[in-house]
Protein backbone atom coordinates (compact mmCIF):
# COMPACT_ATOMS: atom_id res chain seq x y z
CA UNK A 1 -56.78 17.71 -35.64
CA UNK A 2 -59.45 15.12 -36.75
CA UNK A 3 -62.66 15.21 -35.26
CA UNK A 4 -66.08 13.32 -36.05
CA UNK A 5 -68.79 15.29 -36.09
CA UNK A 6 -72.08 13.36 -35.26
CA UNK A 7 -74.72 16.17 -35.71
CA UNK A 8 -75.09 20.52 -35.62
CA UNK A 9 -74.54 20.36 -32.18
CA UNK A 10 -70.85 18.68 -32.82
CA UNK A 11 -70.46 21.39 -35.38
CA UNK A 12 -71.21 24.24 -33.38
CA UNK A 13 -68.83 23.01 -30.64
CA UNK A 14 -65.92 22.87 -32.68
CA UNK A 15 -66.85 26.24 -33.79
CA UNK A 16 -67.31 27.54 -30.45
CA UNK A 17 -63.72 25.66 -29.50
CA UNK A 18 -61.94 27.12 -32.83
CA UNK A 19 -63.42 30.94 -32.01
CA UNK A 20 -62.19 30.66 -28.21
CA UNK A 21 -58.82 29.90 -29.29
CA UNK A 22 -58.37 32.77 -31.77
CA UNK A 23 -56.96 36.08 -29.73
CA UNK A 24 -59.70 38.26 -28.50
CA UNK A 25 -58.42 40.74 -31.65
CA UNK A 26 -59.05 38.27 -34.38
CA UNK A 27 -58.56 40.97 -37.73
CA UNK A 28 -55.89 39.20 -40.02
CA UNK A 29 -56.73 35.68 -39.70
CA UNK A 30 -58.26 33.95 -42.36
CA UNK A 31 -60.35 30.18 -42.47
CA UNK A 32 -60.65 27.93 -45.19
CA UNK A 33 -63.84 25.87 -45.30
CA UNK A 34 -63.54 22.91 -48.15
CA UNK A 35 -65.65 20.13 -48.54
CA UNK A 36 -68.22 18.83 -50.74
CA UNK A 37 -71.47 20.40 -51.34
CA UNK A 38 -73.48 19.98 -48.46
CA UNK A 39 -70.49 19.31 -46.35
CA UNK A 40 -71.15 21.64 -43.72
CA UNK A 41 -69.04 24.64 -44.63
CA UNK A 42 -72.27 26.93 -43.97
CA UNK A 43 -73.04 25.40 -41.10
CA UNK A 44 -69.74 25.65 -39.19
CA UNK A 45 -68.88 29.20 -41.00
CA UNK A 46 -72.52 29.76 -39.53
CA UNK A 47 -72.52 28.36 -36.24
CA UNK A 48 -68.76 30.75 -36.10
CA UNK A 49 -70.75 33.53 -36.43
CA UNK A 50 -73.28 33.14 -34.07
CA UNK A 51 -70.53 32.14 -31.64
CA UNK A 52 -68.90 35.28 -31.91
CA UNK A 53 -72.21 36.79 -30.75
CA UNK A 54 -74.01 37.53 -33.94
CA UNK A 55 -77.84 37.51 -33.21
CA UNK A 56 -80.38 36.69 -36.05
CA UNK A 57 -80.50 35.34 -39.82
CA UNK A 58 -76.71 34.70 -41.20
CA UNK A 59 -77.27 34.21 -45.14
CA UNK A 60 -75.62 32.29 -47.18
CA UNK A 61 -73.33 34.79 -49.66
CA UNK A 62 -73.25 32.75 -52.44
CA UNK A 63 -74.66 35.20 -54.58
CA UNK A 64 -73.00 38.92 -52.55
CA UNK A 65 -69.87 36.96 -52.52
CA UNK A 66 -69.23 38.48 -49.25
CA UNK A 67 -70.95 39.03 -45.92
CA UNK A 68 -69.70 41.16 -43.11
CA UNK A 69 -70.35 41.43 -39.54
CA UNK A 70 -69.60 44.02 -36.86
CA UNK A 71 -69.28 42.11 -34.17
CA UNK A 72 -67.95 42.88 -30.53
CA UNK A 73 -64.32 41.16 -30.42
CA UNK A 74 -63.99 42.41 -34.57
CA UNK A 75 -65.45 42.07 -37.68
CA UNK A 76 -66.02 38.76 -39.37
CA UNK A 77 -66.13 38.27 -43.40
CA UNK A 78 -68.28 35.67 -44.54
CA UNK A 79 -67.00 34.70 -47.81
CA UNK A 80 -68.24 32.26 -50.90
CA UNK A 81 -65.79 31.69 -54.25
CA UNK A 82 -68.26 29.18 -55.50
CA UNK A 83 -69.46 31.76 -58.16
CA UNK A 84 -65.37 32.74 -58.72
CA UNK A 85 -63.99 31.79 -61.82
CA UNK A 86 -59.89 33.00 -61.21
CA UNK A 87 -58.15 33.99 -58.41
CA UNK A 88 -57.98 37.46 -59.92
CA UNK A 89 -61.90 38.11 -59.72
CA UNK A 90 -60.65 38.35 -56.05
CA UNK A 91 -58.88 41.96 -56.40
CA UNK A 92 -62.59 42.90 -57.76
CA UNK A 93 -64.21 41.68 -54.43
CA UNK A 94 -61.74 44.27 -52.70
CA UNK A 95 -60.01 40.98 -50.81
CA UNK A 96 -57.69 43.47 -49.49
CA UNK A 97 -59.31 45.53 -47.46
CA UNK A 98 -60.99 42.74 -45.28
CA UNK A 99 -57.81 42.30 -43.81
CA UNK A 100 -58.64 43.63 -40.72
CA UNK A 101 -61.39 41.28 -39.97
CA UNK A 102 -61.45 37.20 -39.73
CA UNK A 103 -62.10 35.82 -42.87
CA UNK A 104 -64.39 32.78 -43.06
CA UNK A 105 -63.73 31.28 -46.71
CA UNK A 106 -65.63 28.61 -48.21
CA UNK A 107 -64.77 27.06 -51.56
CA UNK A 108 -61.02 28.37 -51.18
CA UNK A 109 -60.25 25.92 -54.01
CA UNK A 110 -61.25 28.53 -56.70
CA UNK A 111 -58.43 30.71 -55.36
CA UNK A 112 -56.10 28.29 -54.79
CA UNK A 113 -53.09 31.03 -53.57
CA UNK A 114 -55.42 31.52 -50.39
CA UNK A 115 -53.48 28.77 -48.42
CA UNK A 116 -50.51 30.30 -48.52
CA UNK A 117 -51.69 33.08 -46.48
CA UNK A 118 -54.58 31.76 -44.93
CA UNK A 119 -53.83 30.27 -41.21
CA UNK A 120 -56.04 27.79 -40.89
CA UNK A 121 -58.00 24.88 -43.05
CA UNK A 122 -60.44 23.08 -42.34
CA UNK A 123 -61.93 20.16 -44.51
CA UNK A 124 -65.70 18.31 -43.99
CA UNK A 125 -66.33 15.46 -45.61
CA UNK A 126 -68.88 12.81 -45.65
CA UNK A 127 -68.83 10.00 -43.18
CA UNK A 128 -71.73 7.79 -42.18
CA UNK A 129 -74.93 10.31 -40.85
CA UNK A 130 -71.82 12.53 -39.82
CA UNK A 131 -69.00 14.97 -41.19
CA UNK A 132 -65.29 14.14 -40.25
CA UNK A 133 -63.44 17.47 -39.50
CA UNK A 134 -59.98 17.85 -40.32
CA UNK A 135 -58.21 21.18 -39.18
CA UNK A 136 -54.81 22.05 -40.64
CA UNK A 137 -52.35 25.18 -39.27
CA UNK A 138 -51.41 26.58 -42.22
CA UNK A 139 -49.19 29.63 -40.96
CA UNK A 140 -47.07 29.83 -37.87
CA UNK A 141 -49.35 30.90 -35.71
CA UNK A 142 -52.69 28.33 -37.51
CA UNK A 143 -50.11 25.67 -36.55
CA UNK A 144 -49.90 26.52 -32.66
CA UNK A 145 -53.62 27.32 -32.86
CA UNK A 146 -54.46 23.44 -34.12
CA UNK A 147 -52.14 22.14 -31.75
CA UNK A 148 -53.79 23.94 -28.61
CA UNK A 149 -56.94 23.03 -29.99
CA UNK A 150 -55.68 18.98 -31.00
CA UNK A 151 -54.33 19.10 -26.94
CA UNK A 152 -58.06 20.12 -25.62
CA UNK A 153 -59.53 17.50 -27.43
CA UNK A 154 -57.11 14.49 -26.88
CA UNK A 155 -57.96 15.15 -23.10
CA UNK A 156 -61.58 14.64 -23.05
C-alpha cells in the first residue's frame, strides 16, 4: 500500500487505520518503521500509541532503547536501534521477552534479521511538504493485513 501523507493529521489516520486492522490481541506482531531522519517514524510510532489509547507524553527511546506501554487491548513496545551497533546487542535488550506485546521498531536496518520475522514494514520518505507511506506484509498474516488495509483505501 502507498499512501501520501500531506500533514500529522494524514499520519495519525493511517495509524489509526493500521491499529484497527490488527486483532483486538495484538502480542506477537512486530512493525518496522524506516525512513530517513526526520521521516516520521516517531510520529506515526507515536500517533500508534496514542491510538491504542495511551494518554499523555510518549518519549522518544532513543536513548532507553525501549519503551513499553500497558495499554487496554495489550502492551505496546516502543523501540529505537539507532544507538545499536549489531544485531546481537539485541539479545542484551531482552528482544525476547517482548514477544507478547506489538512491537513498534524504528531504525530496523541496524538489525537487519528483523524482517524476517517482523509482519509488517513500513517506509516514510520525503516527498514535497509531505511523507509518502509505503506498507509492506512481510509474514503471512502482514500480507493479508496490507491487503485489507490497500482495499479500504482504494475505495475512498
Amino acid at each position: 500500500m502507498n499512501r501520501y501523507l500531506a500533514g500529522e493529521a494524514d499520519t495519525e489516520m493511517l495509524a489509526k487505520q493500521l491499529l484497527a486492522g490488527l486483532p483486538q490481541e495484538f502480542g506477537g506482531w512486530t512493525l518496522l518503521l524506516s525512513g530517513e531522519l526526520g521521516a516520521g517514524k516517531s510520529t506515526f510510532a507515536r500517533a500508534i500509541i496514542r491510538a491504542a489509547g495511551h494518554q499523555g507524553a510518549v518519549p522518544s527511546p532513543t536513548y532507553t532503547l525501549v519503551e513499553p506501554y500497558e495499554l487496554a487491548r495489550g502492551k505496546i513496545y516502543h523501540v529505537d536501534l539507532y544507538r545499536v551497533s549489531s544485531e546481537d546487542e539485541l539479545r542484551y535488550l531482552g528482544w525476547n521477552e517482548l514477544d507478547d506485546g506489538f512491537r513498534v521498531v524504528e531504525w530496523p536496518s541496524r538489525a537487519p534479521g528483523l524482517h524476517e520475522e517482523a509482519d509488517l514494514s513500513l517506509e516514510l520518505s520525503y516527498e514535497g511538504s509531505g511523507r509518502n507511506a509505503v506498507l509492506t506484509g512481510l509474514s503471512e498474516r502482514g500480507k493479508s493485513l496490507a491487503g485489507v488495509l490497500y482495499s479500504a483505501n482504494s475505495e475512498d
